[in-house]
PDB file of C-alpha atoms in Angstrom:
ATOM      1  CA  UNK A   1      -1.991  40.577  40.938  1.00  0.00           C
ATOM      2  CA  UNK A   2      -3.565  42.500  43.857  1.00  0.00           C
ATOM      3  CA  UNK A   3      -4.580  39.113  45.394  1.00  0.00           C
ATOM      4  CA  UNK A   4      -1.090  37.918  45.806  1.00  0.00           C
ATOM      5  CA  UNK A   5      -0.441  40.608  48.582  1.00  0.00           C
ATOM      6  CA  UNK A   6      -0.323  38.291  51.561  1.00  0.00           C
ATOM      7  CA  UNK A   7       2.879  36.631  53.086  1.00  0.00           C
ATOM      8  CA  UNK A   8       2.277  32.805  52.742  1.00  0.00           C
ATOM      9  CA  UNK A   9       5.988  31.779  52.433  1.00  0.00           C
ATOM     10  CA  UNK A  10       8.187  30.764  55.555  1.00  0.00           C
ATOM     11  CA  UNK A  11      11.305  30.445  53.734  1.00  0.00           C
ATOM     12  CA  UNK A  12      13.228  29.777  50.505  1.00  0.00           C
ATOM     13  CA  UNK A  13      15.660  27.186  49.552  1.00  0.00           C
ATOM     14  CA  UNK A  14      17.646  28.769  46.771  1.00  0.00           C
ATOM     15  CA  UNK A  15      18.922  25.382  45.069  1.00  0.00           C
ATOM     16  CA  UNK A  16      18.356  21.834  45.054  1.00  0.00           C
ATOM     17  CA  UNK A  17      19.163  18.891  42.884  1.00  0.00           C
ATOM     18  CA  UNK A  18      17.193  16.356  44.991  1.00  0.00           C
ATOM     19  CA  UNK A  19      13.604  17.612  45.194  1.00  0.00           C
ATOM     20  CA  UNK A  20      12.752  17.654  41.575  1.00  0.00           C
ATOM     21  CA  UNK A  21      13.778  14.746  39.672  1.00  0.00           C
ATOM     22  CA  UNK A  22      16.255  15.248  37.120  1.00  0.00           C
ATOM     23  CA  UNK A  23      15.895  19.060  37.345  1.00  0.00           C
ATOM     24  CA  UNK A  24      17.576  22.102  39.125  1.00  0.00           C
ATOM     25  CA  UNK A  25      15.033  23.894  41.412  1.00  0.00           C
ATOM     26  CA  UNK A  26      14.460  26.105  44.302  1.00  0.00           C
ATOM     27  CA  UNK A  27      12.051  25.172  47.097  1.00  0.00           C
ATOM     28  CA  UNK A  28       9.508  27.660  48.195  1.00  0.00           C
ATOM     29  CA  UNK A  29       8.394  26.605  51.792  1.00  0.00           C
ATOM     30  CA  UNK A  30       4.825  27.603  52.336  1.00  0.00           C
ATOM     31  CA  UNK A  31       3.831  28.197  56.023  1.00  0.00           C
ATOM     32  CA  UNK A  32       1.122  26.162  57.829  1.00  0.00           C
ATOM     33  CA  UNK A  33      -0.198  22.677  57.452  1.00  0.00           C
ATOM     34  CA  UNK A  34      -3.622  21.060  58.010  1.00  0.00           C
ATOM     35  CA  UNK A  35      -1.944  17.895  59.430  1.00  0.00           C
ATOM     36  CA  UNK A  36       0.144  17.206  62.425  1.00  0.00           C
ATOM     37  CA  UNK A  37       2.267  14.387  61.714  1.00  0.00           C
ATOM     38  CA  UNK A  38       4.572  13.561  64.782  1.00  0.00           C
ATOM     39  CA  UNK A  39       7.501  12.723  62.734  1.00  0.00           C
ATOM     40  CA  UNK A  40       7.284  16.054  60.849  1.00  0.00           C
ATOM     41  CA  UNK A  41      10.811  17.457  60.751  1.00  0.00           C
ATOM     42  CA  UNK A  42       9.649  20.800  59.806  1.00  0.00           C
ATOM     43  CA  UNK A  43       7.705  21.889  62.848  1.00  0.00           C
ATOM     44  CA  UNK A  44       8.877  25.691  62.548  1.00  0.00           C
ATOM     45  CA  UNK A  45       7.198  25.759  59.019  1.00  0.00           C
ATOM     46  CA  UNK A  46       4.058  23.811  60.012  1.00  0.00           C
ATOM     47  CA  UNK A  47       3.421  25.729  63.140  1.00  0.00           C
ATOM     48  CA  UNK A  48       4.770  29.225  62.074  1.00  0.00           C
ATOM     49  CA  UNK A  49       3.350  32.090  59.820  1.00  0.00           C
ATOM     50  CA  UNK A  50       4.607  33.334  56.799  1.00  0.00           C
ATOM     51  CA  UNK A  51       7.406  35.921  56.476  1.00  0.00           C
ATOM     52  CA  UNK A  52       7.777  36.474  52.653  1.00  0.00           C
ATOM     53  CA  UNK A  53       5.147  37.891  50.284  1.00  0.00           C
ATOM     54  CA  UNK A  54       4.278  36.389  46.906  1.00  0.00           C
ATOM     55  CA  UNK A  55       5.952  39.403  45.293  1.00  0.00           C
ATOM     56  CA  UNK A  56       9.251  38.818  47.192  1.00  0.00           C
ATOM     57  CA  UNK A  57       9.169  35.400  46.169  1.00  0.00           C
ATOM     58  CA  UNK A  58       8.452  35.981  42.621  1.00  0.00           C
ATOM     59  CA  UNK A  59      11.335  38.452  42.320  1.00  0.00           C
ATOM     60  CA  UNK A  60      13.593  36.037  43.851  1.00  0.00           C
ATOM     61  CA  UNK A  61      12.342  33.345  41.264  1.00  0.00           C
ATOM     62  CA  UNK A  62      12.885  35.976  38.460  1.00  0.00           C
ATOM     63  CA  UNK A  63      16.382  36.377  39.586  1.00  0.00           C
ATOM     64  CA  UNK A  64      16.995  32.695  39.048  1.00  0.00           C
ATOM     65  CA  UNK A  65      15.514  32.467  35.548  1.00  0.00           C
ATOM     66  CA  UNK A  66      18.066  30.752  33.077  1.00  0.00           C
ATOM     67  CA  UNK A  67      19.742  29.228  36.134  1.00  0.00           C
ATOM     68  CA  UNK A  68      17.176  26.855  37.409  1.00  0.00           C
ATOM     69  CA  UNK A  69      14.798  24.522  35.541  1.00  0.00           C
ATOM     70  CA  UNK A  70      11.940  24.918  37.993  1.00  0.00           C
ATOM     71  CA  UNK A  71      10.360  25.681  41.309  1.00  0.00           C
ATOM     72  CA  UNK A  72       8.973  23.236  44.110  1.00  0.00           C
ATOM     73  CA  UNK A  73       6.232  24.377  46.185  1.00  0.00           C
ATOM     74  CA  UNK A  74       6.420  22.579  49.398  1.00  0.00           C
ATOM     75  CA  UNK A  75       5.815  23.229  53.132  1.00  0.00           C
ATOM     76  CA  UNK A  76       3.887  22.947  55.320  1.00  0.00           C
ATOM     77  CA  UNK A  77       0.981  22.239  52.729  1.00  0.00           C
ATOM     78  CA  UNK A  78       1.178  24.650  49.823  1.00  0.00           C
ATOM     79  CA  UNK A  79      -2.194  23.830  48.559  1.00  0.00           C
ATOM     80  CA  UNK A  80      -3.847  25.344  51.718  1.00  0.00           C
ATOM     81  CA  UNK A  81      -3.115  28.767  50.280  1.00  0.00           C
ATOM     82  CA  UNK A  82      -5.901  29.806  48.236  1.00  0.00           C
ATOM     83  CA  UNK A  83      -3.877  31.993  45.722  1.00  0.00           C
ATOM     84  CA  UNK A  84      -1.398  29.245  45.002  1.00  0.00           C
ATOM     85  CA  UNK A  85      -2.676  28.574  41.677  1.00  0.00           C
ATOM     86  CA  UNK A  86      -2.201  32.319  40.618  1.00  0.00           C
ATOM     87  CA  UNK A  87       1.518  32.223  41.971  1.00  0.00           C
ATOM     88  CA  UNK A  88       1.999  29.067  39.899  1.00  0.00           C
ATOM     89  CA  UNK A  89       0.499  30.636  36.773  1.00  0.00           C
ATOM     90  CA  UNK A  90       3.157  33.548  37.413  1.00  0.00           C
ATOM     91  CA  UNK A  91       5.919  31.160  37.703  1.00  0.00           C
ATOM     92  CA  UNK A  92       4.949  29.196  34.552  1.00  0.00           C
ATOM     93  CA  UNK A  93       4.720  32.356  32.643  1.00  0.00           C
ATOM     94  CA  UNK A  94       8.522  32.820  33.335  1.00  0.00           C
ATOM     95  CA  UNK A  95       9.042  29.585  31.375  1.00  0.00           C
ATOM     96  CA  UNK A  96       9.883  27.451  34.456  1.00  0.00           C
ATOM     97  CA  UNK A  97       8.635  24.039  35.722  1.00  0.00           C
ATOM     98  CA  UNK A  98       6.509  23.863  38.756  1.00  0.00           C
ATOM     99  CA  UNK A  99       6.428  20.825  41.052  1.00  0.00           C
ATOM    100  CA  UNK A 100       4.163  20.538  44.199  1.00  0.00           C
ATOM    101  CA  UNK A 101       4.666  18.498  47.252  1.00  0.00           C
ATOM    102  CA  UNK A 102       1.064  17.704  48.779  1.00  0.00           C
ATOM    103  CA  UNK A 103      -0.755  15.726  51.299  1.00  0.00           C
ATOM    104  CA  UNK A 104      -3.635  15.599  49.012  1.00  0.00           C
ATOM    105  CA  UNK A 105      -6.025  17.459  51.325  1.00  0.00           C
ATOM    106  CA  UNK A 106      -7.131  20.035  48.711  1.00  0.00           C
ATOM    107  CA  UNK A 107      -8.136  18.032  45.578  1.00  0.00           C
ATOM    108  CA  UNK A 108     -10.117  21.080  44.163  1.00  0.00           C
ATOM    109  CA  UNK A 109      -6.677  23.072  44.014  1.00  0.00           C
ATOM    110  CA  UNK A 110      -4.856  20.077  42.552  1.00  0.00           C
ATOM    111  CA  UNK A 111      -7.566  19.816  40.009  1.00  0.00           C
ATOM    112  CA  UNK A 112      -7.557  23.269  39.082  1.00  0.00           C
ATOM    113  CA  UNK A 113      -3.711  23.254  38.741  1.00  0.00           C
ATOM    114  CA  UNK A 114      -3.786  20.511  36.292  1.00  0.00           C
ATOM    115  CA  UNK A 115      -6.799  21.872  34.168  1.00  0.00           C
ATOM    116  CA  UNK A 116      -5.012  25.162  33.947  1.00  0.00           C
ATOM    117  CA  UNK A 117      -1.762  23.489  33.012  1.00  0.00           C
ATOM    118  CA  UNK A 118       0.109  25.315  35.925  1.00  0.00           C
ATOM    119  CA  UNK A 119       1.775  22.183  37.285  1.00  0.00           C
ATOM    120  CA  UNK A 120       4.335  19.738  35.809  1.00  0.00           C
ATOM    121  CA  UNK A 121       5.100  17.232  38.438  1.00  0.00           C
ATOM    122  CA  UNK A 122       3.417  16.200  41.732  1.00  0.00           C
ATOM    123  CA  UNK A 123       4.706  14.347  44.875  1.00  0.00           C
ATOM    124  CA  UNK A 124       1.729  12.923  46.824  1.00  0.00           C
ATOM    125  CA  UNK A 125       2.203  12.060  50.460  1.00  0.00           C
ATOM    126  CA  UNK A 126       0.431   8.759  51.318  1.00  0.00           C
ATOM    127  CA  UNK A 127       0.402   9.127  55.109  1.00  0.00           C
ATOM    128  CA  UNK A 128      -1.271   5.867  56.204  1.00  0.00           C
ATOM    129  CA  UNK A 129      -4.153   3.283  55.509  1.00  0.00           C
ATOM    130  CA  UNK A 130      -7.683   4.569  56.032  1.00  0.00           C
ATOM    131  CA  UNK A 131      -7.926   3.204  59.473  1.00  0.00           C
ATOM    132  CA  UNK A 132      -4.875   4.912  60.586  1.00  0.00           C
ATOM    133  CA  UNK A 133      -5.127   8.169  58.881  1.00  0.00           C
ATOM    134  CA  UNK A 134      -6.437  10.031  61.693  1.00  0.00           C
ATOM    135  CA  UNK A 135      -4.027   8.709  64.200  1.00  0.00           C
ATOM    136  CA  UNK A 136      -0.896   9.575  62.048  1.00  0.00           C
ATOM    137  CA  UNK A 137      -1.975  12.665  60.728  1.00  0.00           C
ATOM    138  CA  UNK A 138      -4.309  14.022  63.392  1.00  0.00           C
ATOM    139  CA  UNK A 139      -6.886  15.008  60.848  1.00  0.00           C
ATOM    140  CA  UNK A 140      -9.590  13.295  59.137  1.00  0.00           C
ATOM    141  CA  UNK A 141      -8.920  13.775  55.374  1.00  0.00           C
ATOM    142  CA  UNK A 142      -8.358  10.385  53.792  1.00  0.00           C
ATOM    143  CA  UNK A 143     -11.356  11.055  51.721  1.00  0.00           C
ATOM    144  CA  UNK A 144      -9.477  14.265  50.097  1.00  0.00           C
ATOM    145  CA  UNK A 145      -6.378  12.226  49.881  1.00  0.00           C
ATOM    146  CA  UNK A 146      -8.008   9.191  47.889  1.00  0.00           C
ATOM    147  CA  UNK A 147      -9.734  11.972  45.539  1.00  0.00           C
ATOM    148  CA  UNK A 148      -6.582  13.771  44.893  1.00  0.00           C
ATOM    149  CA  UNK A 149      -4.926  10.433  44.071  1.00  0.00           C
ATOM    150  CA  UNK A 150      -7.679   9.518  41.905  1.00  0.00           C
ATOM    151  CA  UNK A 151      -7.465  13.191  39.973  1.00  0.00           C
ATOM    152  CA  UNK A 152      -3.730  12.550  39.584  1.00  0.00           C
ATOM    153  CA  UNK A 153      -4.130   8.841  38.319  1.00  0.00           C
ATOM    154  CA  UNK A 154      -6.405  10.038  35.825  1.00  0.00           C
ATOM    155  CA  UNK A 155      -4.308  12.957  34.458  1.00  0.00           C
ATOM    156  CA  UNK A 156      -1.430  12.781  32.127  1.00  0.00           C
ATOM    157  CA  UNK A 157       0.812  14.813  34.871  1.00  0.00           C
ATOM    158  CA  UNK A 158       3.828  12.811  36.072  1.00  0.00           C
ATOM    159  CA  UNK A 159       3.419  12.075  39.952  1.00  0.00           C
ATOM    160  CA  UNK A 160       4.833   9.961  42.295  1.00  0.00           C
ATOM    161  CA  UNK A 161       3.429   8.478  45.661  1.00  0.00           C
ATOM    162  CA  UNK A 162       5.638   8.538  48.868  1.00  0.00           C
ATOM    163  CA  UNK A 163       5.283   7.313  52.469  1.00  0.00           C
ATOM    164  CA  UNK A 164       7.410   8.462  55.430  1.00  0.00           C
ATOM    165  CA  UNK A 165       7.561   5.256  57.573  1.00  0.00           C
ATOM    166  CA  UNK A 166       7.895   5.118  61.377  1.00  0.00           C
ATOM    167  CA  UNK A 167       7.602   1.636  62.486  1.00  0.00           C
ATOM    168  CA  UNK A 168       5.419   2.511  65.622  1.00  0.00           C
ATOM    169  CA  UNK A 169       2.954   4.245  63.376  1.00  0.00           C
ATOM    170  CA  UNK A 170       3.094   1.936  60.448  1.00  0.00           C
ATOM    171  CA  UNK A 171       3.462  -1.941  60.417  1.00  0.00           C
ATOM    172  CA  UNK A 172       4.789  -3.924  57.520  1.00  0.00           C
ATOM    173  CA  UNK A 173       1.097  -5.222  57.245  1.00  0.00           C
ATOM    174  CA  UNK A 174      -0.070  -1.490  57.087  1.00  0.00           C
ATOM    175  CA  UNK A 175       2.557  -0.776  54.178  1.00  0.00           C
ATOM    176  CA  UNK A 176       1.395  -3.851  52.088  1.00  0.00           C
ATOM    177  CA  UNK A 177      -2.230  -2.730  52.552  1.00  0.00           C
ATOM    178  CA  UNK A 178      -1.380   0.600  51.222  1.00  0.00           C
ATOM    179  CA  UNK A 179       0.778  -1.053  48.042  1.00  0.00           C
ATOM    180  CA  UNK A 180      -2.413  -3.069  47.519  1.00  0.00           C
ATOM    181  CA  UNK A 181      -4.640   0.188  47.719  1.00  0.00           C
ATOM    182  CA  UNK A 182      -2.349   1.622  44.811  1.00  0.00           C
ATOM    183  CA  UNK A 183      -2.295  -1.426  42.880  1.00  0.00           C
ATOM    184  CA  UNK A 184      -5.972  -1.929  43.018  1.00  0.00           C
ATOM    185  CA  UNK A 185      -6.358   1.669  41.559  1.00  0.00           C
ATOM    186  CA  UNK A 186      -3.841   0.837  38.734  1.00  0.00           C
ATOM    187  CA  UNK A 187      -1.046   3.055  40.115  1.00  0.00           C
ATOM    188  CA  UNK A 188       1.863   2.179  37.659  1.00  0.00           C
ATOM    189  CA  UNK A 189       4.423   4.684  38.969  1.00  0.00           C
ATOM    190  CA  UNK A 190       6.942   4.051  41.646  1.00  0.00           C
ATOM    191  CA  UNK A 191       6.099   3.980  45.353  1.00  0.00           C
ATOM    192  CA  UNK A 192       8.918   5.661  47.337  1.00  0.00           C
ATOM    193  CA  UNK A 193       9.308   4.769  51.154  1.00  0.00           C
ATOM    194  CA  UNK A 194      11.079   7.199  53.353  1.00  0.00           C
ATOM    195  CA  UNK A 195      12.688   6.048  56.405  1.00  0.00           C
ATOM    196  CA  UNK A 196      11.987   8.760  59.426  1.00  0.00           C
ATOM    197  CA  UNK A 197      14.856  11.273  59.844  1.00  0.00           C
ATOM    198  CA  UNK A 198      16.288  11.214  63.269  1.00  0.00           C
ATOM    199  CA  UNK A 199      18.750  13.504  64.904  1.00  0.00           C
ATOM    200  CA  UNK A 200      16.558  16.553  64.055  1.00  0.00           C
ATOM    201  CA  UNK A 201      13.843  18.368  65.679  1.00  0.00           C
ATOM    202  CA  UNK A 202      10.259  16.857  64.971  1.00  0.00           C
ATOM    203  CA  UNK A 203       6.850  18.085  65.587  1.00  0.00           C
ATOM    204  CA  UNK A 204       6.237  15.048  68.262  1.00  0.00           C
ATOM    205  CA  UNK A 205       8.156  13.303  70.848  1.00  0.00           C
ATOM    206  CA  UNK A 206       8.888  10.235  68.832  1.00  0.00           C
ATOM    207  CA  UNK A 207      11.269   7.015  69.556  1.00  0.00           C
ATOM    208  CA  UNK A 208      13.773   5.574  67.039  1.00  0.00           C
ATOM    209  CA  UNK A 209      12.078   3.633  64.075  1.00  0.00           C
ATOM    210  CA  UNK A 210      13.081   0.216  62.971  1.00  0.00           C
ATOM    211  CA  UNK A 211      14.277   0.381  59.282  1.00  0.00           C
ATOM    212  CA  UNK A 212      11.888  -0.529  56.699  1.00  0.00           C
ATOM    213  CA  UNK A 213      12.242  -4.288  55.544  1.00  0.00           C
ATOM    214  CA  UNK A 214      11.565  -4.020  51.672  1.00  0.00           C
ATOM    215  CA  UNK A 215      12.009  -8.000  51.520  1.00  0.00           C
ATOM    216  CA  UNK A 216       8.718  -8.144  53.282  1.00  0.00           C
ATOM    217  CA  UNK A 217       6.725  -6.162  50.755  1.00  0.00           C
ATOM    218  CA  UNK A 218       5.252  -7.379  47.598  1.00  0.00           C
ATOM    219  CA  UNK A 219       3.678  -6.051  44.344  1.00  0.00           C
ATOM    220  CA  UNK A 220       3.743  -7.277  40.846  1.00  0.00           C
ATOM    221  CA  UNK A 221       2.921  -4.068  39.208  1.00  0.00           C
ATOM    222  CA  UNK A 222       4.447  -1.500  41.480  1.00  0.00           C
ATOM    223  CA  UNK A 223       8.078  -0.631  41.769  1.00  0.00           C
ATOM    224  CA  UNK A 224       8.990  -0.019  45.537  1.00  0.00           C
ATOM    225  CA  UNK A 225      11.853   1.939  46.495  1.00  0.00           C
ATOM    226  CA  UNK A 226      13.373   3.138  49.719  1.00  0.00           C
ATOM    227  CA  UNK A 227      14.543   6.520  49.206  1.00  0.00           C
ATOM    228  CA  UNK A 228      16.744   6.801  52.094  1.00  0.00           C
TER     229      UNK A 228
END
């Protein structure tokens, strides 16, 4: 446990009914991210440094044992933190469920969590088409996302795929291309589309986005749901 002596956590949300499907949970907000999406509504977490140690975080989680079903690892990008799997193992030893929110940029970490049975649910962000990925995320990590998706799709771990949509960044044609990408790879879960959050501070200076037109999107095999 000496490897867990760093301060990776920016903040803790003590309770949520929304972030882990059908479960009560807390959210651990890991600091830092390897993407810089302009619509990100957690700029202080993405750009900030951790303030809370693994030990302090685990102490809080222990205090919630019996009151919560699980723990959500979010951020920022939680899989950036090389000892996150050890922390997930410690949470699992408490008898609690672990969910991770990830942009898919660290397939090796996701694979390790699955193989060691240290994760119970994954929410995978599908940021953009391959051709627009660098523009949307300011990174070149589509290949890593694709590998993470394939790892999850071959596993027995429940997972969802979700996309935050800003009409200036992703067109209806782009969304249909992303739906086809999932369908071609035999994804059979729900694809959640999320309208951009306005009236909050974002990482970039963005304009208002047109709402998602669900009627313009088609799939015979995937349920497409607008989450907000």
